[in-house]
C-alpha positions in Angstrom: 122.7 118.8 76.1 119.2 120.3 75.4 120.1 123.5 77.4 123.4 123.8 75.6 121.7 123.3 72.2 119.0 125.9 72.6 121.3 128.5 74.3 124.2 128.1 71.9 123.0 127.5 68.3 125.3 127.4 65.3 126.6 130.9 64.8 126.0 131.8 68.5 128.1 129.1 70.1 130.8 130.2 72.5 134.1 128.4 72.1 136.0 127.6 75.3 138.3 130.6 75.0 135.3 132.9 74.4 133.6 131.5 77.6 136.9 132.0 79.5 137.0 135.6 78.4 133.4 136.1 79.3 133.9 134.6 82.8 136.9 136.8 83.4 134.9 139.9 82.4 132.3 139.0 85.0 134.7 137.7 87.7 133.0 134.3 87.4 133.5 132.0 90.4 134.5 129.1 88.1 137.9 130.9 88.0 138.4 130.4 91.7 136.6 133.4 93.2 134.7 132.9 96.4 131.3 131.5 95.6 129.2 134.3 97.1 130.6 136.7 94.6 128.2 135.2 92.0 125.4 137.2 93.7 126.6 140.3 91.9 126.9 138.8 88.5 124.9 140.5 85.8 123.4 143.0 88.3 125.8 145.9 88.8 127.2 145.4 85.3 123.9 145.7 83.6 122.2 148.9 82.5 119.7 150.2 85.0 116.7 149.2 82.9 117.8 145.6 83.0 118.1 145.1 86.7 116.3 142.0 88.0 114.8 143.6 91.1 111.3 143.4 92.3 109.7 144.9 95.4 107.1 143.1 97.5 106.9 139.7 99.1 108.9 138.9 102.2 111.2 135.9 102.3 108.6 133.2 101.8 110.7 130.1 101.2 109.4 126.7 100.3 109.0 125.5 103.9 108.2 128.8 105.6 104.9 129.6 107.3 102.8 132.3 105.6 103.1 135.6 107.3 99.9 137.2 108.5 100.5 140.2 106.2 100.7 138.0 103.1 97.0 137.5 103.0 94.6 139.9 101.5 91.2 140.8 102.9 89.7 141.6 99.5 86.6 139.4 99.1 87.2 139.0 95.3 91.0 138.8 95.5 93.3 140.1 92.8 91.3 140.4 89.6 94.5 140.6 87.5 96.3 137.6 88.8 99.6 137.9 87.1 99.7 141.6 86.1 103.0 142.2 87.9 104.6 139.1 86.4 103.4 139.9 82.9 104.5 143.5 83.3 107.9 142.3 84.4 108.4 139.7 81.6 107.3 142.1 78.9 109.4 145.0 80.1 112.7 145.9 78.6 114.5 143.8 81.2 112.3 140.8 80.6 112.6 140.9 76.8 116.4 141.5 76.9 118.2 138.5 75.3 120.5 136.4 77.5 123.4 137.4 75.3 123.7 138.8 71.7 121.7 136.7 69.2 120.3 134.4 71.9 117.1 132.6 71.2 115.9 133.1 74.7 115.3 136.3 76.7 115.3 136.6 80.5 111.5 136.4 80.8 111.3 133.1 78.9 114.1 131.6 80.9 112.3 132.6 84.1 109.2 130.8 83.0 111.1 127.7 81.9 112.7 127.6 85.4 109.4 128.0 87.1 107.9 125.1 85.1 111.0 123.0 85.7 110.9 123.6 89.5 107.2 122.7 89.8 107.2 119.7 87.4 110.1 118.1 89.3 109.1 119.2 92.8 112.4 120.8 93.6 113.2 121.8 97.1 114.4 125.3 98.0 118.0 124.0 98.1 117.7 122.5 94.6 116.2 125.7 93.3 119.1 127.7 94.6 121.6 125.3 93.1 119.7 125.5 89.7 119.9 129.3 89.7 123.6 129.1 90.5 124.1 126.6 87.7 122.3 128.8 85.1 124.5 131.7 86.1 127.6 129.6 85.7 126.5 128.9 82.1 125.4 132.4 81.2 126.4 135.0 83.9 123.6 137.3 84.9 121.0 135.2 83.1 118.6 135.0 86.2 118.3 136.1 89.8 120.5 134.1 92.1 118.6 133.6 95.4 115.3 132.0 96.3 114.4 135.3 97.9 114.6 137.2 94.6 113.0 134.3 92.7 110.0 134.2 95.0 109.5 137.9 95.0 108.3 137.6 91.4 105.1 136.0 92.6 103.8 138.6 95.0 100.6 139.0 93.0 100.0 135.3 93.3 100.6 135.4 97.1 98.2 138.3 97.5 95.3 136.2 96.3 95.5 133.9 99.2 93.1 134.8 102.0 93.5 133.8 105.7 90.2 133.0 107.5 90.2 132.6 111.2 88.0 130.5 113.5 87.9 129.8 117.2 89.6 126.6 118.4 87.1 126.2 121.3 83.7 126.5 119.6 84.9 126.3 116.0 82.9 129.4 115.1 84.0 131.6 112.2 85.7 134.8 113.1 86.7 136.4 109.8 89.8 137.9 108.2 91.0 139.6 111.3 91.1 138.4 114.9 92.3 141.5 116.7 89.6 141.1 119.2 89.7 140.4 122.9 87.5 137.4 122.9 85.5 135.0 120.7 82.1 136.6 119.8 80.4 133.2 120.1 81.8 131.5 123.2 83.4 134.5 124.9 86.7 132.7 125.4 89.4 135.4 125.8 92.2 135.5 123.2 95.9 136.1 124.2 99.2 136.6 122.4 99.9 132.8 122.2 97.5 132.3 119.3 96.5 129.0 120.9 92.8 129.9 120.8 92.7 130.7 117.1 93.3 128.6 113.9 92.9 129.5 110.3 92.4 128.0 106.9 93.2 129.4 103.4 90.9 130.4 100.7 91.4 131.7 97.2 88.5 133.5 95.4 87.1 131.5 92.5 86.3 134.5 90.3 89.8 135.4 89.1 90.6 131.7 88.4 87.4 131.3 86.5 88.1 134.3 84.4 91.5 133.0 83.4 90.1 129.6 82.4 87.2 131.1 80.4 89.4 133.5 78.5 91.9 130.7 77.7 89.2 128.2 76.6 86.5 130.4 75.1 86.7 128.9 71.6 86.0 125.4 72.9 83.3 126.2 75.5 80.4 123.8 75.4 77.4 125.8 76.3 74.2 123.9 77.0 72.5 122.3 74.0 69.4 120.3 74.9 68.6 118.8 71.5 69.9 115.3 72.2 67.4 112.6 73.1 70.2 110.3 74.4 72.4 111.2 77.3 75.9 112.0 76.2 77.2 114.3 78.9 76.0 116.2 82.0 74.2 118.7 79.7 71.6 116.1 78.7 70.6 115.3 82.3 67.1 116.2 83.5 68.2 118.3 86.5 70.8 120.1 84.4 68.2 121.0 81.9 65.9 122.3 84.6 68.8 124.3 86.1 69.3 126.1 82.7 65.7 126.3 81.7 65.6 130.0 82.6 69.3 131.0 82.3 71.2 132.7 79.5 73.5 131.0 77.1 76.6 132.5 78.8 75.7 131.2 82.3 77.8 128.4 83.8 77.6 125.6 86.3 80.2 123.8 88.4 80.8 120.4 89.9 82.7 120.7 93.2 84.4 118.3 95.6 86.0 118.2 99.0 87.6 115.1 100.6 90.4 114.4 103.0 93.9 113.6 101.7 96.4 112.2 104.1 99.8 113.9 103.9 102.1 111.7 105.9 102.2 108.0 106.8 103.4 108.8 110.3 100.6 111.2 111.4 96.9 111.9 111.0 97.5 115.3 109.3 95.3 115.7 106.2 94.4 118.4 103.8 90.8 119.0 102.8 90.9 120.9 99.5 87.8 122.5 97.9 88.0 121.9 94.2 85.8 123.1 91.4 85.3 121.9 87.8 83.5 123.9 85.0 80.8 121.6 83.5 80.6 123.6 80.2 84.2 122.9 79.3 84.8 120.1 76.8 85.2 116.9 78.8 88.9 116.5 77.8 89.5 120.0 79.2 87.6 119.7 82.5 90.2 117.7 84.4 92.9 119.9 83.1 91.3 123.0 84.6 90.4 122.0 88.1 90.2 125.1 90.4 91.5 125.0 93.9 89.5 127.3 96.2 90.4 126.4 99.7 92.8 124.3 101.8 92.2 123.1 105.4 95.1 121.4 107.1 94.7 119.5 110.4 94.3 116.3 112.3 90.5 116.5 112.3 87.8 117.0 109.8 86.9 120.6 109.0 83.8 122.3 110.5 81.6 122.5 107.4 79.7 125.7 108.1 83.0 127.5 108.9 85.2 126.2 106.2 82.7 126.6 103.4 81.4 130.0 104.4 83.8 131.9 102.0 82.9 129.4 99.2 79.2 129.8 99.7 79.4 133.6 99.9 81.5 133.7 96.8 79.1 131.4 94.8 76.1 133.6 96.0 77.9 136.6 94.6 78.6 134.9 91.3 75.0 133.6 90.9 73.7 137.2 91.5 76.3 139.4 89.8 78.1 137.0 87.5 81.7 137.2 86.2 82.9 139.5 83.4 85.3 138.1 80.8 86.3 138.8 77.3 87.1 136.9 74.1 87.4 137.7 70.4 83.6 138.0 70.3 83.6 140.8 72.9 82.6 141.0 76.5 80.5 138.4 78.4 78.8 138.3 81.8 78.3 134.8 83.0 76.5 133.9 86.2 77.8 130.7 87.9 75.8 128.2 89.8 76.7 125.1 91.8 75.1 122.1 90.1 76.7 119.0 91.6 78.8 117.9 94.5 80.8 114.7 93.9 82.4 113.1 97.0 82.4 109.9 99.0 79.6 108.9 101.4 81.5 110.0 104.5 82.1 113.5 103.2 78.6 113.7 101.8 76.8 113.1 105.0 79.0 115.7 106.8 78.2 118.3 104.2 74.5 117.5 104.2 74.5 117.4 108.0 73.0 113.9 107.9 73.5 110.7 109.9 76.4 108.6 108.6 75.3 105.5 106.6 75.9 103.2 109.6 73.2 105.1 111.5 69.4 104.8 111.2 68.1 106.6 108.1 71.7 106.8 106.9 70.9 107.0 103.2 71.1 110.5 101.8 68.8 109.8 98.9 65.9 107.9 100.4 64.2 107.3 103.8 65.3 103.7 104.1 65.9 103.1 107.8 68.2 100.1 107.4 68.5 97.1 109.7 71.1 96.0 112.2 72.3 92.4 111.7 75.2 90.4 113.0 78.4 90.1 110.9 81.4 88.4 112.2 82.0 89.3 115.8 79.9 92.5 115.6 77.0 94.1 114.0 76.5 96.2 110.8 73.7 98.2 109.2 72.3 96.7 106.0 69.8 98.0 103.4 67.7 95.2 102.0 65.1 95.8 99.3 61.8 95.9 101.2 59.3 97.5 98.9 59.7 101.1 97.6 61.3 103.6 100.0 60.1 107.2 100.2 62.6 109.6 98.4 64.2 112.5 100.2 63.4 115.9 98.7 64.7 119.4 99.4 61.4 120.3 101.0 61.1 117.4 103.4 64.8 117.7 104.3 64.2 121.4 105.3 61.3 120.3 107.4 63.3 117.5 109.1 66.1 119.9 109.7 63.7 122.4 111.4 62.2 119.6 113.5 65.7 118.5 114.5 66.6 122.0 115.6 63.5 122.3 117.8 63.8 118.8 119.3 67.6 119.0 119.5 67.6 115.4 118.1 68.2 113.7 114.8 65.0 113.5 112.7 64.9 110.9 109.9 68.7 111.0 109.7 68.8 114.8 109.5 70.8 116.5 112.2 70.0 120.1 111.2 70.3 122.6 108.4 73.2 122.6 105.9 75.1 125.7 104.8 74.7 124.4 101.2 71.0 125.1 101.3 72.0 128.7 100.9 73.5 128.1 97.5 71.2 129.6 94.7 69.5 126.9 92.6 71.4 124.1 94.4 69.2 121.2 95.5 70.5 119.7 98.8 69.4 116.2 97.8 69.6 116.0 94.0 72.9 118.0 94.0 74.8 115.5 96.0 75.4 112.5 93.7 76.5 109.0 94.7 80.0 109.1 93.2 80.5 105.8 91.3 84.3 105.8 92.0 83.7 105.4 95.7 80.3 103.6 95.6 80.9 101.1 92.8 84.6 100.8 92.1 86.1 101.1 95.6 82.9 100.0 97.2 80.9 97.1 95.6 83.7 95.7 93.3 86.2 95.6 96.1 83.7 94.2 98.6 82.7 91.3 96.3 86.3 90.5 95.4 87.0 90.2 99.1 84.1 87.7 99.5 85.5 85.6 96.6 89.1 85.5 97.6 89.3 86.1 101.4 90.0 82.8 103.3 87.6 83.7 106.0 84.8 82.8 103.6 86.4 79.4 102.6 83.3 77.5 103.5 81.0 79.5 101.3 79.8 78.5 97.9 81.1 81.7 96.3 84.6 81.2 97.6 87.3 80.8 94.8 90.4 81.7 96.9 91.9 78.4 95.8 92.1 79.7 92.3 93.6 83.0 93.1 97.0 82.2 91.5 95.2 81.0 88.3 93.1 84.2 88.2 96.1 86.4 88.8 98.0 84.6 86.0 95.1 85.2 83.6 95.0 88.9 84.6 98.7 89.5 84.3 98.8 87.9 80.9 96.4 90.6 79.6 97.9 93.2 77.3 95.5 96.2 77.7 95.5 99.3 75.5 97.6 102.3 76.6 94.4 104.0 77.9 94.6 101.5 80.8 97.4 103.4 82.5 98.0 100.7 85.1 98.8 97.1 84.1 96.9 94.3 86.0 98.6 93.3 89.2 98.3 90.0 91.2 95.2 89.6 93.4 97.6 89.0 96.3 98.4 92.8 96.0 94.8 93.9 95.8 94.9 95.8 99.1 97.3 98.2 97.3 95.2 98.6 94.1 94.1 102.1 93.1 90.6 103.0 92.0 91.5 102.8 88.3 92.8 99.2 88.8 89.5 98.2 90.5 87.6 99.8 87.6 89.6 97.8 85.1 89.0 94.6 87.1 85.3 95.2 86.9 85.3 95.2 83.1 87.6 92.2 82.4 86.6 90.1 85.4 83.5 88.4 83.7 85.7 86.8 81.1 88.6 86.0 83.5 86.2 84.3 85.9 84.4 82.1 83.3 84.7 78.5 84.5 86.1 79.6 87.9 83.3 81.5 89.7 80.2 79.2 90.1 77.5 79.8 87.4 74.9 81.3 89.7 77.3 83.9 91.1 78.8 84.5 87.6 75.3 85.3 86.2 74.7 87.6 89.1 78.0 89.5 88.5 77.2 90.0 84.9 74.2 92.1 86.0 76.5 94.7 87.6 79.0 94.7 84.7 76.2 95.2 82.2 74.6 98.1 84.1 77.9 100.0 84.8 79.1 99.5 81.2 75.8 101.0 80.1 75.8 103.9 82.5 79.5 104.7 81.7 78.7 104.9 78.0 79.1 108.1 76.0 75.6 107.6 74.5 72.9 106.4 76.9 69.4 105.8 75.5 66.2 105.6 77.5 66.1 101.9 76.9 69.6 101.5 78.3 68.6 103.4 81.4 65.6 101.2 82.0 67.5 98.0 81.5 70.3 99.2 83.8 67.8 100.1 86.5 66.3 96.6 86.2 69.8 94.9 86.3 70.9 96.8 89.3 67.7 96.2 91.3 68.0 92.5 90.5 71.7 92.5 91.5 70.8 94.0 94.9 67.8 91.6 95.5 69.7 88.5 94.5 72.8 89.5 96.6 70.8 88.7 99.7 70.0 85.1 98.8 73.4 84.4 97.2 75.8 86.1 99.7 73.7 86.8 102.8 71.8 89.7 104.3 74.9 90.9 106.2 76.6 91.8 102.9 73.9 94.2 101.7 76.0 97.2 102.6 75.2 100.9 102.0 77.3 100.8 98.8 75.2 97.9 97.5 72.1 99.9 98.4 73.3 103.0 96.5 73.2 100.9 93.3 69.4 101.2 93.4 69.8 105.0 93.0 72.5 105.2 90.3 70.2 105.3 87.2 68.2 108.0 88.8 71.3 110.2 89.1 72.5 109.3 85.6 69.2 110.5 84.3 69.6 113.7 86.3 73.2 114.5 85.6 74.5 112.4 82.8 76.8 109.4 82.5 78.7 108.1 85.6 82.0 109.6 84.4 80.5 113.1 84.1 80.1 113.4 87.9 82.7 111.0 89.2 85.4 112.1 91.6 88.2 110.7 89.4 89.5 114.1 88.2 89.4 115.5 91.8 91.2 112.4 93.2 93.9 112.7 90.5 94.4 116.4 91.3 94.7 115.5 95.0 97.9 113.6 94.1 99.2 116.6 92.2 98.5 118.9 95.2 100.4 116.5 97.5 103.5 117.2 95.4 103.3 121.0 95.7 104.9 121.3 99.2 108.1 120.4 101.0 108.7 120.0 104.7 106.1 120.4 107.4 105.8 124.2 107.7 103.3 126.3 105.8 101.9 123.4 103.9 98.6 125.1 103.0 100.3 128.2 101.7 102.8 126.2 99.7 100.1 124.2 98.0 97.9 127.3 97.3 100.7 129.4 96.0 102.3 126.8 93.8 99.0 125.7 92.4 98.2 129.3 91.4 101.5 129.6 89.7 100.9 126.3 87.8 97.5 127.5 86.6 98.8 130.8 85.4 101.8 129.5 83.3 99.7 129.0 80.2 98.3 132.5 80.4 101.8 133.9 80.4 102.9 131.5 77.6 101.3 133.6 74.9 103.2 136.6 76.0 106.6 134.8 75.9 106.8 131.8 73.7 104.7 132.4 70.6 107.7 133.9 68.7 110.1 131.3 69.9 111.5 128.3 68.0 109.4 125.1 67.9 112.1 123.3 70.0 111.8 125.8 72.9 108.0 125.7 72.7 108.0 121.9 72.7 110.3 121.9 75.8 108.0 124.3 77.6 105.0 122.1 76.8 106.9 119.1 78.1 107.4 121.0 81.4 103.9 122.3 81.7 101.4 120.9 84.1 99.5 118.7 81.6 102.4 117.8 79.4 102.0 115.2 76.7 104.8 113.2 75.2 106.6 115.1 72.5 106.2 113.1 69.2 109.1 113.3 66.7 109.2 112.1 63.1 105.4 112.5 62.7 104.0 112.2 59.2 100.6 113.9 59.0 98.2 112.3 56.5 95.1 114.1 57.6 93.7 115.7 60.8 92.7 112.2 62.1 95.6 110.1 60.8 99.3 110.7 61.6 102.1 108.2 60.9 104.8 108.0 63.6 108.5 107.2 63.2 110.3 106.5 60.0 108.2 104.6 57.3 109.4 101.3 56.1 109.7 100.8 52.4 108.4 97.3 51.5 106.4 95.3 48.9 102.8 94.2 49.2 102.2 90.5 49.7 99.6 88.6 47.6 97.2 88.5 50.6 97.5 92.2 51.1 96.8 92.9 47.4 93.7 90.7 47.6 92.5 92.7 50.6 93.1 96.0 48.9 90.8 95.1 46.0 87.8 95.8 48.2 88.9 99.5 48.3 90.5 100.1 44.9 88.5 97.6 42.8 90.6 96.8 39.7 92.8 99.9 39.9 96.4 99.0 39.2 98.5 99.3 42.4 102.2 99.8 42.9 103.7 96.9 44.9 106.1 99.2 46.7 104.5 100.9 49.6 105.5 102.9 52.7 104.4 101.2 55.9 104.0 102.6 59.5 103.8 100.3 62.5 102.8 103.1 64.8 100.3 105.8 64.1 97.5 108.0 65.5 93.9 107.6 64.6 91.5 110.3 65.8 94.0 111.1 68.6 94.3 107.5 69.7 97.7 105.8 69.5 97.7 102.5 67.5 100.6 100.1 67.8 100.3 97.4 65.2 101.5 93.8 65.7 104.5 94.7 63.6 105.7 97.0 66.3 108.0 94.8 68.4 108.9 97.4 71.1 105.4 97.3 72.6 105.4 94.2 74.8 103.2 95.2 77.7 100.2 96.8 75.8 98.1 95.7 72.9 97.0 98.8 71.0 96.2 96.9 67.8 92.6 95.8 68.6 90.0 98.3 67.2 86.4 98.5 66.1 85.2 100.1 62.9 82.1 102.1 62.2 80.7 99.1 60.3 80.7 97.0 63.5 83.7 94.9 62.4 86.6 94.2 64.8 90.2 94.2 63.5 93.7 93.4 64.7 95.7 96.1 63.0 98.7 95.1 60.9 100.1 98.4 59.5 99.3 101.8 58.0 100.2 101.8 54.3 100.6 104.5 51.8 99.5 103.2 48.4 100.6 104.9 45.2 97.4 105.4 43.2 97.2 107.8 40.2 100.4 109.6 41.2 99.2 110.2 44.8 99.7 108.4 48.0 96.5 107.1 49.7 96.5 105.9 53.4 95.0 102.5 54.0 95.1 100.2 57.0 95.7 96.5 56.7 94.6 94.1 59.5 93.2 90.8 60.4 89.4 90.6 60.8 88.2 89.3 64.2 85.1 87.3 63.2 82.2 87.3 65.6 81.1 84.1 67.3 77.9 83.3 69.1 78.0 84.6 72.7 75.1 85.7 74.7 73.9 85.6 78.4 70.3 86.5 78.2 68.5 87.6 81.4 64.7 87.3 81.3 64.1 89.9 84.0 66.3 92.5 82.4 65.1 91.4 78.9 68.5 91.8 77.5 71.8 90.1 76.7 73.8 91.2 79.8 77.0 90.4 78.0 76.2 92.7 75.1 79.4 94.7 75.6 81.6 91.6 75.0 82.2 90.0 71.7 83.5 86.5 71.3 85.9 86.5 68.2 88.3 84.4 66.2 91.0 85.4 63.8 90.0 85.3 60.1 91.3 86.9 56.9 93.2 90.1 56.0 91.0 93.1 55.5 91.7 96.7 54.3 89.9 99.8 55.4 90.3 103.6 55.3 91.4 105.5 58.5 88.1 107.3 58.6 86.3 104.1 59.4 88.1 103.8 62.8 85.6 103.9 65.7 87.4 103.0 69.0 90.1 100.9 70.6 89.3 97.6 72.3 90.6 95.3 74.9 91.2 91.6 74.0 90.7 89.1 76.8 91.5 85.5 76.7 89.6 83.2 79.0 90.9 80.2 80.9 89.6 78.0 78.1 91.5 79.9 75.4 88.6 81.7 73.8 89.1 85.3 72.7 86.7 88.2 73.6 86.9 91.9 72.9 85.2 94.8 74.6 85.2 98.4 73.5 87.0 99.9 76.4 84.8 102.4 78.2 87.6 105.0 78.5 85.1 107.9 78.9 86.3 109.1 82.3 87.4 112.8 82.3 90.9 111.7 83.2 91.2 109.3 80.2 
């Protein structure tokens, strides 16, 4: 219906007899012609300047391997990524309407089809059927074959570079391998290609330029005037990096990790992904750049796979990137600041021993101890005084000694290619990612100790209460920001990282009265520290208290749980505050946005052939759609623009019947006309004093406050989430009732009515930390109706009910870049 509505508006709608006449004029196959005749529709019958024909790319179907000639050897790639496509869609043929008085032209339809195909992951067969369907509706509206469709993206394909390496010695060969033998190991090459493999790389510079020119108005260039840490820009190491750089210079956070492709094989992709730190935090995850893709059954050879990346970053650090906005031309040098990845990938990139080997910590020179655990042995990292810290200087020295001795020295195997990156510190630049270290590491480890039956004889075992705990968890109604609802603990092996993160923050209340007191107080230390370090405003006092809490957590874990459970992840907790001080809150350098994008990349291919090329090419198309949007859709109707945004990569739900009160307050749906109750009138006195109020008001049960969706208790359709619990700037907590429009002096004033959540005494004071470690949690009870203005809204909260029926609220730390 939507397609029919925007193609055939009132006044332009074709009645059946008109369609029949149109089909006859074009020999349409719907009249019984052989189906292949549709391939000529709208081509030969169109004027020459409206032919949909484009030279270039060979038949690169969704599942085909990339031909060798498709790759460019230009180090910087195609600087004007979509010049050919933009030229085509803005040409006379691209701007020609689909039919007289049509609201769409051919270029706009092409972009809608591209977005539709990528959003819904259509196969090549589905694409061909869709093209045929559109031509059945409007003959000649779009090209009819996949071949012609894919030829429109030749400039996108030309950016993808093929880099070869030797299969025997894994040494880098280059763009071409028309040589008789490997220059490193002298193995002769033959025509079978069995001796040579390749990976794909796309230069970062053109992708950076596109993002900068799209987001220039919102760029968050370094500002070091804050005493508290609110983002990566307030970190000590970030400030040192930019101490002698210009205001236009940029930094990046990058990531590389293995992503399994199939359940039935070991094949994985290892994408190199980049995020610009100077973008506003809500835009960073939306603009992740894909630089390289390695596909195989084994891990990539780091110094080979990352050579184009390192060379490209050296070029950008020296020469910069040129881009333009309304203020003129800019030249921005770009530097690598942070690498965020798990411990396994980190030690590979740094060329260190893995954490289960001696001196396996990549941050300090703690040797670790081997102890028995179960039927085998494991390496643990107990606190035994202060360990010497690794530095860039002593790491270079250890790498040199390792090369001379041909042996591992202090956990260092040899030099790392990333030491060549300008201004990048091989130790400080590799952060302990809290998603892998804390969420998927420590939290999952301790939940296994509590609920796994192999520990049934231990004091900390609460597996007998697993059903009770699961029931309490599943009775929670979290805010919409918690994308995943709580699942039973019996399914915890299937939980995602976000579910373990949620469990961390509501577990202290859920486990009250279930986990023995000594272990409960110990767990509070971790929750307290991670809540502090995940905050959007971290003071020096919060850093110091978090450091004390984490150190005590690690020390006490030995006596409470046993030495064998002091894993490397537990040890990394002692370093977390150091890296928060260096690079900002935990969310600022976490791998969450990269892991989310990994799932997007997995949906960009079909079949098993040419996987890397499919992912690269389709990702480039996705990233360029918005840059083409301005050429095509600005003059379009709002309905067509909304449909395009719905199809775009980072689509948001299209809101209808929105009533805008102010920039920060929007009523949703149709307002309900009702009368104020006596209690509501009494609550409104606090705002309007003795002003006479009309009893008749407009009421909204759903509305937006500062871009946060609020569902009041009056909204009956919301049964799984509770979006009514909020905090105010005054420190008050409220269960929202409704948004009212009050008639005052011939104008309508927005006011929110709700029930006050009165604070009760609740504190867990730790003498070593010198703080209430439950400070993020508030014990509350329902009180009287209150009224407040929308501008007083501070944040949304999660309400948790304990086993004993007490209510607690926590301001949900939804500061992750993916939130």
